[in-house]
PDB file of C-alpha atoms and ligand atoms in Angstrom:
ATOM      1  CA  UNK D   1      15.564  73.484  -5.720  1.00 60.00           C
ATOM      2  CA  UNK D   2      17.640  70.302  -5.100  1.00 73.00           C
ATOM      3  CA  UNK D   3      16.825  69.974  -1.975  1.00 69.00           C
ATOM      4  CA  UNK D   4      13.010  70.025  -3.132  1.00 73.00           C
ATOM      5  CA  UNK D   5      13.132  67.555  -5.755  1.00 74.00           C
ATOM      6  CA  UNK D   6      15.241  64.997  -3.603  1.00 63.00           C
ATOM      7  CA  UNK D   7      12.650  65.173  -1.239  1.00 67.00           C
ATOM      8  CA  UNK D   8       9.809  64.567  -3.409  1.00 73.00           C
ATOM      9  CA  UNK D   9      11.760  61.446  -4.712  1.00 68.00           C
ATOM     10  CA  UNK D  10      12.284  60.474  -1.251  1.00 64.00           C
ATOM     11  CA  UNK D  11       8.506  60.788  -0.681  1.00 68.00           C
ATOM     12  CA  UNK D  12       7.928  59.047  -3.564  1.00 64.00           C
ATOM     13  CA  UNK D  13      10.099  56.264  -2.372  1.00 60.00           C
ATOM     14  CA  UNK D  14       8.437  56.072   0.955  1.00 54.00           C
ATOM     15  CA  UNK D  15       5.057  56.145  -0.550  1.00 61.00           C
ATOM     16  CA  UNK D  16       6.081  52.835  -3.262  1.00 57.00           C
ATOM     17  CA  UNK D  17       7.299  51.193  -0.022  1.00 51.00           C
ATOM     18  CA  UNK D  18       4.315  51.115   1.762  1.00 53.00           C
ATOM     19  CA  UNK D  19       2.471  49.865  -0.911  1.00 56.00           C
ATOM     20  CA  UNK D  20       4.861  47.343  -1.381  1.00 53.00           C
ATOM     21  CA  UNK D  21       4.334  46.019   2.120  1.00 57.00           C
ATOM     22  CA  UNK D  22       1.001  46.714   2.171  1.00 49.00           C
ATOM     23  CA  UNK D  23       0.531  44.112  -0.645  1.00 54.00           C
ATOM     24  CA  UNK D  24       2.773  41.642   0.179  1.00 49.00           C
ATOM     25  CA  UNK D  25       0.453  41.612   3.991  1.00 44.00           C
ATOM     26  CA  UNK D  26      -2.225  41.326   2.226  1.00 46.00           C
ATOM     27  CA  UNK D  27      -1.467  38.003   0.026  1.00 48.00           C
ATOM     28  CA  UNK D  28       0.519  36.598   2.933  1.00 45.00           C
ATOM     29  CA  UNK D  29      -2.830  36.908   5.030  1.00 42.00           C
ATOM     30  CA  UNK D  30      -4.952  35.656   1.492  1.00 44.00           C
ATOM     31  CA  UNK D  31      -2.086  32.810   1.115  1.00 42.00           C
ATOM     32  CA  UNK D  32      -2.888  31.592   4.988  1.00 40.00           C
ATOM     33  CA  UNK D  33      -6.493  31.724   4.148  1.00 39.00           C
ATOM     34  CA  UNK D  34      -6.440  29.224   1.923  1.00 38.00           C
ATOM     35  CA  UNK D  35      -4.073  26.856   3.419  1.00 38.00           C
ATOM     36  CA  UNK D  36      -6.771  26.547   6.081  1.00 41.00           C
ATOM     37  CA  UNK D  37      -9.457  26.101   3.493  1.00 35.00           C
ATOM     38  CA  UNK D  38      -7.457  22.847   2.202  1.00 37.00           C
ATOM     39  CA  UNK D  39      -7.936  20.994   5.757  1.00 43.00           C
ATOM     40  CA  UNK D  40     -11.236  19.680   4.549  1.00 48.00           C
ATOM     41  CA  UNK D  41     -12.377  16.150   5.103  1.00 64.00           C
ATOM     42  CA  UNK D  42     -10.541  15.726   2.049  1.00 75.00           C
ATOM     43  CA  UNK D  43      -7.292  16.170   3.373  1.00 91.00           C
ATOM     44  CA  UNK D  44      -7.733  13.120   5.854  1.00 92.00           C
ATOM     45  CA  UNK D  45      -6.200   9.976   4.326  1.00 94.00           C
ATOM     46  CA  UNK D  46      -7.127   6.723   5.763  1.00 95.00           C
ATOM     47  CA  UNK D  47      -3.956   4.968   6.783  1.00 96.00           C
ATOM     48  CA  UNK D  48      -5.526   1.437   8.338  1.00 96.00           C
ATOM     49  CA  UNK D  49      -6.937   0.288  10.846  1.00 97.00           C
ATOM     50  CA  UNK D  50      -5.204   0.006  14.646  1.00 97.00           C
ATOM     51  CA  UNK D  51      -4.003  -3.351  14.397  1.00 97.00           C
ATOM     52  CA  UNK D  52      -2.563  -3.606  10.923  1.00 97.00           C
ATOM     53  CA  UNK D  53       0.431  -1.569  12.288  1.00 97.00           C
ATOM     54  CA  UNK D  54       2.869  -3.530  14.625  1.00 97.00           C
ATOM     55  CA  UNK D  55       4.269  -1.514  17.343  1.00 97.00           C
ATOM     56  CA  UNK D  56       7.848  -0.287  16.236  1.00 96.00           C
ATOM     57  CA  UNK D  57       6.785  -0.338  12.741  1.00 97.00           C
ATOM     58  CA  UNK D  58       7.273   2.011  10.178  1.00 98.00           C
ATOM     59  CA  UNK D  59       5.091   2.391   7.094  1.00 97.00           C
ATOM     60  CA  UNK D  60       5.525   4.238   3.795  1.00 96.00           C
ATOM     61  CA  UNK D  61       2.514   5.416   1.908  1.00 94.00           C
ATOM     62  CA  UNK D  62       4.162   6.072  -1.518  1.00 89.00           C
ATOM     63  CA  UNK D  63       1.571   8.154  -2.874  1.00 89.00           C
ATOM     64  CA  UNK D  64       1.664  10.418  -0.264  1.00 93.00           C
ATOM     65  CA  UNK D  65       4.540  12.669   1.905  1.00 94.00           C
ATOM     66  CA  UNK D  66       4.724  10.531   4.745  1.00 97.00           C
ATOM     67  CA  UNK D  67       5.625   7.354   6.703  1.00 98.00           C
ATOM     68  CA  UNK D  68       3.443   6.095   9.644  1.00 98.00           C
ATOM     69  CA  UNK D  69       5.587   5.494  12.501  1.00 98.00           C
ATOM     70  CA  UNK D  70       3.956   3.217  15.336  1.00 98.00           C
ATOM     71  CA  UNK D  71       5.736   3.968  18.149  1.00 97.00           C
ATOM     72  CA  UNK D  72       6.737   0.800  20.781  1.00 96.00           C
ATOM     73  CA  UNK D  73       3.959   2.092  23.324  1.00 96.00           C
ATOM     74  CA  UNK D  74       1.131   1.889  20.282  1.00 96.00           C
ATOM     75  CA  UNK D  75       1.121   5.643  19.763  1.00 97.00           C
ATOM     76  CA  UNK D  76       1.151   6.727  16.166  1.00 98.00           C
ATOM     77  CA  UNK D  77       3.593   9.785  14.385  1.00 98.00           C
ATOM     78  CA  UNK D  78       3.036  10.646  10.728  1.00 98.00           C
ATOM     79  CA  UNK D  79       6.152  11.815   9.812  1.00 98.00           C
ATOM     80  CA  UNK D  80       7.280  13.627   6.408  1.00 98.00           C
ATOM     81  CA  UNK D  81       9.632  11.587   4.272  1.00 97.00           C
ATOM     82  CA  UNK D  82      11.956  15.045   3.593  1.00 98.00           C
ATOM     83  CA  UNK D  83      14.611  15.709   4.745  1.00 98.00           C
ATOM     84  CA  UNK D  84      15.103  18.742   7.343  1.00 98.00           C
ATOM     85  CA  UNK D  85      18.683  19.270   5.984  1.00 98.00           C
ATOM     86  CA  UNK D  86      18.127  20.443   2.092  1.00 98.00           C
ATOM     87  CA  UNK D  87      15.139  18.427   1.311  1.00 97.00           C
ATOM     88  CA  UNK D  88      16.364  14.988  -0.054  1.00 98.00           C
ATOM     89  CA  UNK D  89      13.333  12.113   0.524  1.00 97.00           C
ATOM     90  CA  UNK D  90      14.931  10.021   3.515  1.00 98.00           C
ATOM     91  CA  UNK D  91      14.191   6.034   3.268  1.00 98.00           C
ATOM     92  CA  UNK D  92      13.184   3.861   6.185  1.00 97.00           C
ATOM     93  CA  UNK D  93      16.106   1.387   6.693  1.00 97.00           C
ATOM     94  CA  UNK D  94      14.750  -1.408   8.413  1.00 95.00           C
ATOM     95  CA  UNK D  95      17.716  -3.148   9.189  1.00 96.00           C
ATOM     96  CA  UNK D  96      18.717  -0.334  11.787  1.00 96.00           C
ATOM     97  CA  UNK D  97      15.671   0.666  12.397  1.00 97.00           C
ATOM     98  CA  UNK D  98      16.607   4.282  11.277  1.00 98.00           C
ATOM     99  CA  UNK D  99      15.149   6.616   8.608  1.00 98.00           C
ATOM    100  CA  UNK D 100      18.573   7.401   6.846  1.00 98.00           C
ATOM    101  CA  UNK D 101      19.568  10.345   4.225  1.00 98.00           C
ATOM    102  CA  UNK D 102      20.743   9.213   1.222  1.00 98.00           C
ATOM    103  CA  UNK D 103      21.796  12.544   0.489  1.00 98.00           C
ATOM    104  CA  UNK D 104      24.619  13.871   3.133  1.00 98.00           C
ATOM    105  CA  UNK D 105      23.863  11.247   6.061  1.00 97.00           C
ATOM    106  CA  UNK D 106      21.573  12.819   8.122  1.00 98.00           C
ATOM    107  CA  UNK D 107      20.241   9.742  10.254  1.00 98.00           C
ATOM    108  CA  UNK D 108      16.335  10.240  12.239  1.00 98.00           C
ATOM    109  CA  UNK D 109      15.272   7.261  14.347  1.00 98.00           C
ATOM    110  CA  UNK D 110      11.666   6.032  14.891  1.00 98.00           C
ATOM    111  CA  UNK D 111      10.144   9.431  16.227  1.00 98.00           C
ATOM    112  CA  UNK D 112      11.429  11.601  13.860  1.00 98.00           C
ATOM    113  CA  UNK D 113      14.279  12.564  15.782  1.00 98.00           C
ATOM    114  CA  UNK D 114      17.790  13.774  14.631  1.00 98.00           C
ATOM    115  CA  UNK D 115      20.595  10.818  15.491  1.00 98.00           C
ATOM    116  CA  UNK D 116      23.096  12.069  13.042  1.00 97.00           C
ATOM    117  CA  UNK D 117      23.377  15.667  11.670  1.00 97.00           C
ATOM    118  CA  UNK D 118      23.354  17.602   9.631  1.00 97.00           C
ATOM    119  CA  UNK D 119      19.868  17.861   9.617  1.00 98.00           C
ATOM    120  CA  UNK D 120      19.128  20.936  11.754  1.00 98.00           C
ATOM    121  CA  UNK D 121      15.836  19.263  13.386  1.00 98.00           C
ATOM    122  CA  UNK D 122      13.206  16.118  13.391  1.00 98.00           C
ATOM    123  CA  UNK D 123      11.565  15.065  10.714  1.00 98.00           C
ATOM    124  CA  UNK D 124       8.370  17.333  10.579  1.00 98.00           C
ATOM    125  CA  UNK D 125       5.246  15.763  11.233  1.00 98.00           C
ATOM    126  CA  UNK D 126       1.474  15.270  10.275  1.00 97.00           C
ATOM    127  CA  UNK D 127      -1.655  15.157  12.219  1.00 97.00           C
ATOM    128  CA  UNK D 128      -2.839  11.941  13.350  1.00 97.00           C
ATOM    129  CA  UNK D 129      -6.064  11.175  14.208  1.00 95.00           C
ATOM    130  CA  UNK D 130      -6.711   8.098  15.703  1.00 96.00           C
ATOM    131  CA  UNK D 131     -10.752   7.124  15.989  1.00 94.00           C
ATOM    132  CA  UNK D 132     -13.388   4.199  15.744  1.00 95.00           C
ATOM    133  CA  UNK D 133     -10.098   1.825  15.066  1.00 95.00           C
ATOM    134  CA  UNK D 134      -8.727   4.027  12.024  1.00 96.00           C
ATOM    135  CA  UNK D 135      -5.686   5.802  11.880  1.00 97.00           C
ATOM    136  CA  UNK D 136      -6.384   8.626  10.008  1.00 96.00           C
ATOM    137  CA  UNK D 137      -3.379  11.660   8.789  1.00 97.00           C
ATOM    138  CA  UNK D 138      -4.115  15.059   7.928  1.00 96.00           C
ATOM    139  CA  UNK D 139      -1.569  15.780   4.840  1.00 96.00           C
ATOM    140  CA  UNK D 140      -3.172  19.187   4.110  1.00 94.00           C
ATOM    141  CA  UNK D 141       0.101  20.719   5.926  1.00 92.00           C
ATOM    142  CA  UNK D 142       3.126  19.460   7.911  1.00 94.00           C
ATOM    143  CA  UNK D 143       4.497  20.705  11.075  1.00 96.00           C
ATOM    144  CA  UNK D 144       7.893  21.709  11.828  1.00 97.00           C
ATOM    145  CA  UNK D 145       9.116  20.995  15.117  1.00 97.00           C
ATOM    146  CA  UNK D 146      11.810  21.331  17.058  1.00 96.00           C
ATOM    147  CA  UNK D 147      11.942  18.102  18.914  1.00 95.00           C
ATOM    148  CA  UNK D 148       9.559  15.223  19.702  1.00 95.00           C
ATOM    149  CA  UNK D 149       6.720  16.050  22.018  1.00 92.00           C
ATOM    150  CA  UNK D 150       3.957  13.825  23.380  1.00 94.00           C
ATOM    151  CA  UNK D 151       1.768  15.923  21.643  1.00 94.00           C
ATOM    152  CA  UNK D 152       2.829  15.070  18.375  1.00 95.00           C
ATOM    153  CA  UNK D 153       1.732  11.377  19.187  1.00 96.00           C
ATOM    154  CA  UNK D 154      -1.584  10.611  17.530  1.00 96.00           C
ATOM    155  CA  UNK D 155      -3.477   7.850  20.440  1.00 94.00           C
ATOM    156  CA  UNK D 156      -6.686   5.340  20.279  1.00 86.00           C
TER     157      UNK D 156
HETATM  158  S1  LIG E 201      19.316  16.537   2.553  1.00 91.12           S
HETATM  159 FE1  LIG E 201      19.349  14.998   4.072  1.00 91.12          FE
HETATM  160  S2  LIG E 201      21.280  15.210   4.991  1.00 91.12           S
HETATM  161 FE2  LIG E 201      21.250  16.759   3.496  1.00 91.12          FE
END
C-alpha cells in the first residue's frame, strides 16, 4: 500500500514538473517574441550626421543607454554605458581616453574593450546603422560580446 501511494505522489510530482517546464518554454518563447516586436523603426535613434563626430571621439547621449564611439579609422560602435562587472554606469574620461568604472575600477578603452578587470568582458554594444550621412543606433536590445569584432563596427 506504501509502495502505491509513494508512487502516485511520485507521478504526481513528475506530472507538476512538466507543466512547470512546459510553461516556463512557453513565456520564454512569448518573452522573445516580443523583444523582436520592439525593433521597430521606433527603436532607431538618430545620433547625427557623419561629420559631427571626430574620429577618436566619444559621445554620450544622456537620455539614452549608450555612448557613440567613432573609432580612429571613421567606423562607428554604440556602446552601452553599463558596466559588464555588476552593472555600475561607466563615464567616458576624456583625459585618458578611457571609459572608467567608478564603481570597482574596471577600465574599457575606445572599442569597448576590457583594459583593466574586473569586468569579465567589453562593454556590450548596439547596432549601428550608418546611411544617407546619418548615424543611426538600434537601442531596442544590446549585444553581449565577448571581444571586439569588425562586425560590431557600424560603416558609411
Ligand atoms: S561594476 Fe564596474 S567594475 Fe564593478
Amino acid at each position: 500500500m506504501k509502495r502505491r501511494r509513494f508512487l502516485s505522489w511520485a507521478t504526481g510530482a513528475l506530472v507538476v514538473g512538466a507543466a512547470a517546464e512546459i510553461a516556463w518554454i512557453v513565456s520564454s518563447f512569448v518573452r522573445s517574441r516580443s523583444r523582436l516586436a520592439l525593433s521597430t523603426p521606433d527603436s532607431l535613434v538618430v545620433a547625427g550626421r557623419i561629420e559631427e563626430f571626430d574620429k577618436g571621439s566619444v559621445t554620450a547621449f544622456p537620455g539614452h543607454r549608450f555612448y557613440l564611439a567613432r573609432l580612429t579609422d571613421g567606423g562607428f560602435l554604440a556602446l552601452d554605458r553599463r558596466c559588464t562587472h555588476l552593472g555600475c554606469s561607466v563615464p567616458w574620461d576624456e583625459k585618458t581616453g578611457r571609459f572608467v568604472c567608478p564603481c570597482h575600477g574596471s577600465v574599457f578603452d575606445l572599442r569597448g574593450e576590457v583594459v583593466n578587470p574586473p569586468a569579465p568582458r567589453p562593454l556590450d554594444t548596439y547596432p549601428v546603422r550608418v546611411e544617407n550621412g546619418l548615424v543611426r543606433v538600434d537601442v531596442s536590445r544590446s549585444l553581449p560580446r565577448g571581444r571586439f569584432d569588425e562586425r560590431q563596427v557600424g560603416r558609411p
